[in-house]
Short mmCIF file of C-alpha atoms in Angstrom, two decimals:
data_model
loop_
_atom_site.label_atom_id
_atom_site.label_comp_id
_atom_site.label_asym_id
_atom_site.label_seq_id
_atom_site.Cartn_x
_atom_site.Cartn_y
_atom_site.Cartn_z
CA MET A 24 -42.64 -27.95 21.45
CA GLN A 25 -45.50 -28.09 18.84
CA TRP A 26 -43.85 -27.58 15.46
CA GLN A 27 -45.34 -30.40 13.22
CA GLY A 28 -47.30 -29.22 10.50
CA ARG A 29 -45.96 -25.94 10.74
CA ARG A 30 -44.19 -23.49 8.20
CA GLY A 31 -40.54 -24.26 7.68
CA SER A 32 -37.83 -21.91 6.62
CA SER A 33 -36.81 -21.38 2.88
CA ASN A 34 -33.57 -20.46 3.97
CA VAL A 35 -32.15 -24.12 4.50
CA GLU A 36 -29.54 -25.10 2.38
CA ASP A 37 -29.32 -29.18 2.61
CA ARG A 38 -25.45 -30.26 1.79
CA ARG A 39 -25.86 -33.47 3.52
CA SER A 40 -25.38 -35.65 0.43
CA GLN A 41 -21.98 -33.98 -0.09
CA GLY A 42 -20.06 -34.53 3.16
CA GLY A 43 -16.80 -36.00 3.52
CA SER A 44 -14.95 -37.96 6.11
CA PHE A 45 -11.72 -38.67 8.32
CA THR A 46 -9.71 -41.69 7.80
CA GLY A 47 -7.16 -41.62 10.52
CA ARG A 48 -5.38 -45.00 11.36
CA GLY A 49 -7.62 -46.89 8.79
CA THR A 50 -10.93 -45.80 10.44
CA ARG A 51 -13.36 -43.61 8.53
CA VAL A 52 -14.84 -41.04 10.76
CA GLY A 53 -18.22 -39.88 9.25
CA CYS A 54 -21.71 -39.10 10.06
CA GLY A 55 -22.82 -40.73 12.72
CA SER A 56 -19.38 -42.06 14.16
CA THR A 57 -17.49 -38.69 15.10
CA ILE A 58 -17.11 -39.36 18.83
CA GLY A 59 -13.14 -39.49 18.69
CA VAL A 60 -12.87 -36.42 16.64
CA LEU A 61 -15.68 -34.68 18.67
CA ILE A 62 -14.25 -35.44 22.13
CA LEU A 63 -10.67 -34.14 20.78
CA ALA A 64 -12.48 -30.83 19.60
CA ILE A 65 -14.39 -30.33 22.50
CA ILE A 66 -11.09 -30.52 24.96
CA TYR A 67 -9.60 -28.12 22.61
CA TRP A 68 -12.31 -25.75 22.56
CA ALA A 69 -12.96 -25.73 26.45
CA LEU A 70 -9.23 -25.08 26.90
CA GLY A 71 -9.84 -22.09 24.91
CA GLY A 72 -8.84 -23.42 21.29
CA ASN A 73 -10.55 -22.59 18.15
CA PRO A 74 -11.99 -26.06 16.83
CA LEU A 75 -11.80 -24.79 13.30
CA GLN A 76 -8.23 -24.27 13.66
CA LEU A 77 -7.87 -27.74 14.79
CA ILE A 78 -10.07 -29.11 11.99
CA GLY A 79 -7.82 -27.11 9.72
CA GLU A 80 -4.69 -28.63 11.15
CA LEU A 81 -6.02 -32.39 10.39
CA GLU A 82 -6.93 -31.07 6.73
CA GLY A 83 -3.19 -30.94 5.98
CA ASP A 84 -3.03 -34.45 7.41
CA PRO A 85 -2.71 -37.22 4.50
CA SER A 86 -5.04 -39.33 6.72
CA VAL A 87 -8.06 -36.78 5.55
CA ASP A 88 -9.99 -37.95 2.82
CA GLN A 89 -11.60 -34.71 1.13
CA SER A 90 -12.40 -36.40 -1.97
CA TYR A 91 -14.54 -38.94 -0.37
CA THR A 92 -18.39 -38.43 -1.11
CA GLN A 93 -20.75 -40.15 1.02
CA SER A 94 -23.62 -42.25 -0.10
CA TYR A 95 -25.83 -40.26 2.26
CA VAL A 96 -29.10 -41.86 2.58
CA PRO A 97 -30.98 -39.79 5.58
CA SER A 98 -33.07 -42.00 7.98
CA ALA A 99 -36.68 -41.14 8.84
CA THR A 100 -35.52 -39.58 12.13
CA GLU A 101 -33.04 -37.53 10.76
CA ASP A 102 -35.47 -36.21 8.26
CA SER A 103 -37.74 -35.31 10.86
CA LEU A 104 -35.12 -33.49 12.67
CA ALA A 105 -34.27 -31.54 9.55
CA ARG A 106 -37.89 -30.49 9.22
CA PHE A 107 -37.99 -29.39 12.93
CA VAL A 108 -34.59 -27.39 12.48
CA SER A 109 -36.45 -25.71 9.44
CA VAL A 110 -39.39 -24.72 11.57
CA VAL A 111 -37.52 -23.52 14.38
CA LEU A 112 -35.45 -21.33 11.90
CA ALA A 113 -38.74 -20.01 10.66
CA ASP A 114 -39.66 -19.12 14.17
CA THR A 115 -36.78 -17.18 14.68
CA GLU A 116 -37.17 -15.20 11.49
CA ASP A 117 -40.63 -14.39 12.45
CA VAL A 118 -39.82 -13.46 15.86
CA TRP A 119 -36.31 -11.16 15.02
CA THR A 120 -38.45 -9.60 11.99
CA SER A 121 -40.72 -8.40 14.47
CA ILE A 122 -38.47 -7.42 17.14
CA PHE A 123 -36.13 -5.38 14.59
CA GLU A 124 -39.23 -3.74 12.79
CA SER A 125 -40.35 -2.48 16.55
CA ARG A 126 -36.92 -0.89 16.91
CA GLY A 127 -37.16 0.69 13.38
CA LEU A 128 -34.63 -1.87 11.86
CA GLN A 129 -34.62 -4.44 9.00
CA TYR A 130 -33.98 -7.88 9.79
CA ARG A 131 -31.72 -9.72 7.28
CA LYS A 132 -32.29 -13.79 7.52
CA PRO A 133 -29.54 -15.73 7.83
CA SER A 134 -29.20 -19.34 5.86
CA LEU A 135 -28.84 -22.59 7.69
CA VAL A 136 -26.82 -25.21 6.24
CA LEU A 137 -27.42 -28.87 6.99
CA PHE A 138 -24.39 -31.15 6.41
CA SER A 139 -22.97 -34.67 7.10
CA GLY A 140 -19.32 -35.11 7.81
CA PHE A 141 -17.91 -31.79 6.88
CA THR A 142 -18.35 -28.79 4.43
CA GLN A 143 -16.88 -25.47 3.39
CA SER A 144 -17.74 -22.33 5.13
CA ALA A 145 -16.15 -18.67 4.60
CA CYS A 146 -14.83 -18.80 8.02
CA GLY A 147 -13.04 -22.39 7.15
CA THR A 148 -14.00 -26.00 7.29
CA ALA A 149 -17.45 -26.89 9.03
CA GLN A 150 -16.95 -30.36 10.63
CA SER A 151 -19.05 -32.41 12.72
CA ALA A 152 -16.73 -32.05 15.73
CA THR A 153 -17.06 -28.29 15.82
CA GLY A 154 -20.78 -28.50 16.60
CA PRO A 155 -23.05 -26.08 15.16
CA PHE A 156 -21.61 -22.62 14.69
CA TYR A 157 -22.44 -19.38 13.08
CA CYS A 158 -19.95 -17.60 10.25
CA GLN A 159 -20.52 -14.03 10.48
CA LEU A 160 -18.44 -13.89 6.81
CA ASP A 161 -21.28 -15.61 4.90
CA GLU A 162 -24.20 -15.02 7.72
CA LYS A 163 -24.76 -18.81 7.60
CA ILE A 164 -25.49 -21.34 10.63
CA TYR A 165 -23.72 -24.66 10.07
CA VAL A 166 -25.49 -27.74 11.72
CA ASP A 167 -24.69 -31.65 11.44
CA LEU A 168 -27.65 -33.18 12.68
CA SER A 169 -25.39 -35.72 14.70
CA PHE A 170 -24.71 -33.29 17.15
CA PHE A 171 -28.32 -33.49 18.61
CA ASN A 172 -27.53 -36.94 19.19
CA GLU A 173 -24.26 -36.12 21.02
CA MET A 174 -26.24 -33.65 23.43
CA ALA A 175 -28.80 -36.26 24.45
CA THR A 176 -26.34 -39.02 24.87
CA ARG A 177 -23.01 -37.35 25.99
CA PHE A 178 -24.48 -34.15 27.62
CA ARG A 179 -27.82 -35.73 28.82
CA ALA A 180 -29.37 -32.49 27.36
CA GLY A 181 -31.87 -34.14 24.76
CA GLY A 182 -35.28 -32.73 23.85
CA ASP A 183 -36.84 -30.93 20.89
CA PHE A 184 -36.69 -27.34 23.03
CA ALA A 185 -33.16 -28.15 23.73
CA TYR A 186 -32.11 -28.46 20.16
CA ALA A 187 -34.19 -25.51 19.47
CA TYR A 188 -32.07 -23.77 22.12
CA VAL A 189 -28.91 -24.48 20.19
CA ILE A 190 -30.49 -22.88 16.80
CA ALA A 191 -31.70 -19.64 18.38
CA HIS A 192 -28.24 -19.19 20.16
CA GLU A 193 -26.61 -19.27 16.70
CA VAL A 194 -29.31 -17.09 15.48
CA GLY A 195 -28.29 -14.81 18.19
CA HIS A 196 -24.72 -14.46 17.08
CA HIS A 197 -26.54 -13.32 13.84
CA VAL A 198 -28.21 -10.68 15.73
CA GLN A 199 -25.12 -9.43 17.06
CA LYS A 200 -23.66 -9.41 13.39
CA LEU A 201 -26.71 -7.16 12.20
CA LEU A 202 -26.26 -4.83 15.45
CA GLY A 203 -22.49 -4.50 14.87
CA THR A 204 -21.67 -6.33 18.31
CA ILE A 205 -19.26 -8.96 16.66
CA ASP A 206 -17.41 -6.30 14.48
CA GLN A 207 -17.08 -4.37 18.11
CA VAL A 208 -15.86 -7.37 20.03
CA ASN A 209 -13.50 -8.57 17.49
CA ALA A 210 -11.65 -5.27 17.19
CA GLN A 211 -11.48 -5.27 21.21
CA MET A 212 -10.19 -8.91 21.12
CA ALA A 213 -7.42 -8.02 18.31
CA ARG A 214 -5.95 -5.63 20.98
CA SER A 215 -6.46 -7.45 23.93
CA GLY A 216 -4.17 -10.27 25.32
CA GLN A 217 -5.50 -13.87 25.71
CA ARG A 218 -7.06 -13.61 28.97
CA ALA A 219 -9.01 -10.48 28.14
CA ALA A 220 -9.95 -12.09 24.57
CA ASN A 221 -11.49 -14.93 26.32
CA ASP A 222 -13.51 -12.88 28.86
CA LEU A 223 -14.76 -11.03 25.81
CA SER A 224 -15.64 -14.33 24.17
CA VAL A 225 -17.57 -15.47 27.08
CA ARG A 226 -19.54 -12.21 27.09
CA LEU A 227 -20.47 -12.61 23.33
CA GLU A 228 -21.55 -16.20 24.09
CA LEU A 229 -23.91 -15.13 27.07
CA GLN A 230 -25.48 -12.63 24.95
CA ALA A 231 -26.22 -14.97 22.31
CA ASP A 232 -27.85 -17.22 25.32
CA PHE A 233 -29.77 -14.23 26.38
CA TYR A 234 -30.95 -13.56 22.53
CA ALA A 235 -32.06 -17.18 22.71
CA GLY A 236 -34.25 -16.78 25.73
CA VAL A 237 -35.84 -13.70 24.23
CA TRP A 238 -36.68 -15.57 21.47
CA ALA A 239 -38.28 -18.30 23.44
CA ASN A 240 -40.33 -15.67 25.27
CA HIS A 241 -41.63 -14.08 21.75
CA THR A 242 -42.46 -17.40 20.20
CA GLN A 243 -44.58 -18.51 23.00
CA SER A 244 -46.36 -15.14 22.71
CA MET A 245 -46.68 -15.31 19.25
CA PHE A 246 -47.10 -18.81 18.33
CA ASN A 247 -48.07 -20.51 21.91
CA THR A 248 -46.07 -23.50 20.68
CA LEU A 249 -44.36 -24.16 23.81
CA ASP A 250 -44.95 -27.71 25.68
CA PRO A 251 -44.52 -27.85 29.77
CA GLY A 252 -41.20 -28.75 30.47
CA ASP A 253 -39.44 -27.07 27.40
CA ILE A 254 -38.03 -24.21 28.91
CA ASP A 255 -36.65 -26.46 31.58
CA GLU A 256 -34.95 -28.64 28.62
CA ALA A 257 -33.18 -25.33 27.25
CA LEU A 258 -32.08 -24.42 30.58
CA ASN A 259 -30.53 -28.10 31.40
CA ALA A 260 -28.92 -27.82 27.59
CA ALA A 261 -27.38 -24.41 28.59
CA SER A 262 -25.89 -25.61 31.68
CA ALA A 263 -24.72 -28.78 30.22
CA ILE A 264 -22.34 -26.90 27.76
CA GLY A 265 -20.88 -24.61 30.36
CA ASP A 266 -17.00 -24.14 30.00
CA ASP A 267 -16.48 -25.35 33.69
CA ARG A 268 -18.67 -28.77 33.24
CA ILE A 269 -17.06 -29.59 29.79
CA GLN A 270 -13.69 -29.03 31.31
CA GLU A 271 -14.51 -30.98 34.48
CA GLN A 272 -15.90 -33.91 32.39
CA SER A 273 -12.89 -33.87 30.08
CA GLN A 274 -9.67 -33.48 32.41
CA GLY A 275 -11.22 -33.52 35.93
CA TYR A 276 -10.87 -29.72 36.59
CA SER A 277 -11.93 -26.15 35.33
CA VAL A 278 -9.53 -23.32 34.22
CA PRO A 279 -11.55 -20.13 34.68
CA ASP A 280 -9.17 -17.96 32.80
CA SER A 281 -9.38 -20.42 29.66
CA PHE A 282 -13.40 -20.14 29.58
CA THR A 283 -14.71 -18.97 26.45
CA HIS A 284 -18.41 -19.41 26.45
CA GLY A 285 -19.26 -19.13 30.01
CA THR A 286 -19.90 -21.31 33.26
CA SER A 287 -22.87 -23.49 33.32
CA GLN A 288 -24.77 -21.01 35.77
CA GLN A 289 -23.97 -18.06 33.78
CA ARG A 290 -25.47 -19.57 30.79
CA HIS A 291 -28.47 -20.92 32.61
CA ASP A 292 -29.07 -17.54 34.00
CA TRP A 293 -28.54 -15.31 30.98
CA PHE A 294 -30.92 -17.54 28.80
CA TYR A 295 -33.54 -17.19 31.54
CA LYS A 296 -33.27 -13.51 31.81
CA GLY A 297 -33.87 -13.40 28.25
CA TYR A 298 -36.69 -15.78 28.57
CA THR A 299 -38.49 -13.96 31.40
CA THR A 300 -37.87 -10.21 30.27
CA GLY A 301 -38.40 -10.65 26.60
CA ASP A 302 -36.72 -7.30 26.53
CA ILE A 303 -33.51 -7.04 23.95
CA SER A 304 -32.09 -4.08 25.63
CA GLN A 305 -31.63 -6.14 29.07
CA GLY A 306 -29.13 -8.35 27.41
CA ASN A 307 -25.97 -6.11 27.87
CA THR A 308 -23.34 -8.80 29.16
CA PHE A 309 -20.57 -6.40 28.39
CA GLU A 310 -21.33 -4.15 31.49
#
């Protein structure tokens, strides 16, 4: 993706110097060394649990040191990645502002919080192990840049446009918030059993994948910034984080009724549909 020298977003909040650490069993787990907690949270998430709930439980454990403040000095690589994220966010702002205006709507831009270790959100504690997520209560996207290293090493889904897909997916949840989809789904989930609630969660996530594909289509037509292979990177990333693949890697088998994000094939296909159509009206994953 051609991003260097381009406009970055002014809606990035950098909290990387304000992070904390986990100190279980005498071992501090902070920025760059979150693998143990990450594996635990991925398994918890893949089995249908809420990683934020898991982190909330850890917060009550005396092994969690929340008073610790890191002497955080970002590397040149991290600073470059932070600038990249800012450019991607700016692209989503331009694309979704244009799409909303074409439909007679106004796009309200989300903020993106960069953090290291953990930070607080209106939805609870944002921790490295949860991965990037969108909080609808404060309309902010939370990202620890170390997640992208995990994508490249653990999921073999590296590449700048793979990382852009992750940001665009979380922005897709913000689009769902603005269009009222999240509130409708949350209301349905509150009246549903666990299996039906999981199915609704899958459909919500697949639509966010679709919206990420729509963004990719429009950012290319507006800015002509995609390089050969970029879409393949995004499709590979979408496949790599399917529920079935994550469960099979973590426990050797998958449990479809527990899926909350969709299979590898579903995530691949919905992103690709968004990219090929570029039409927001084609993304009704709830039919």
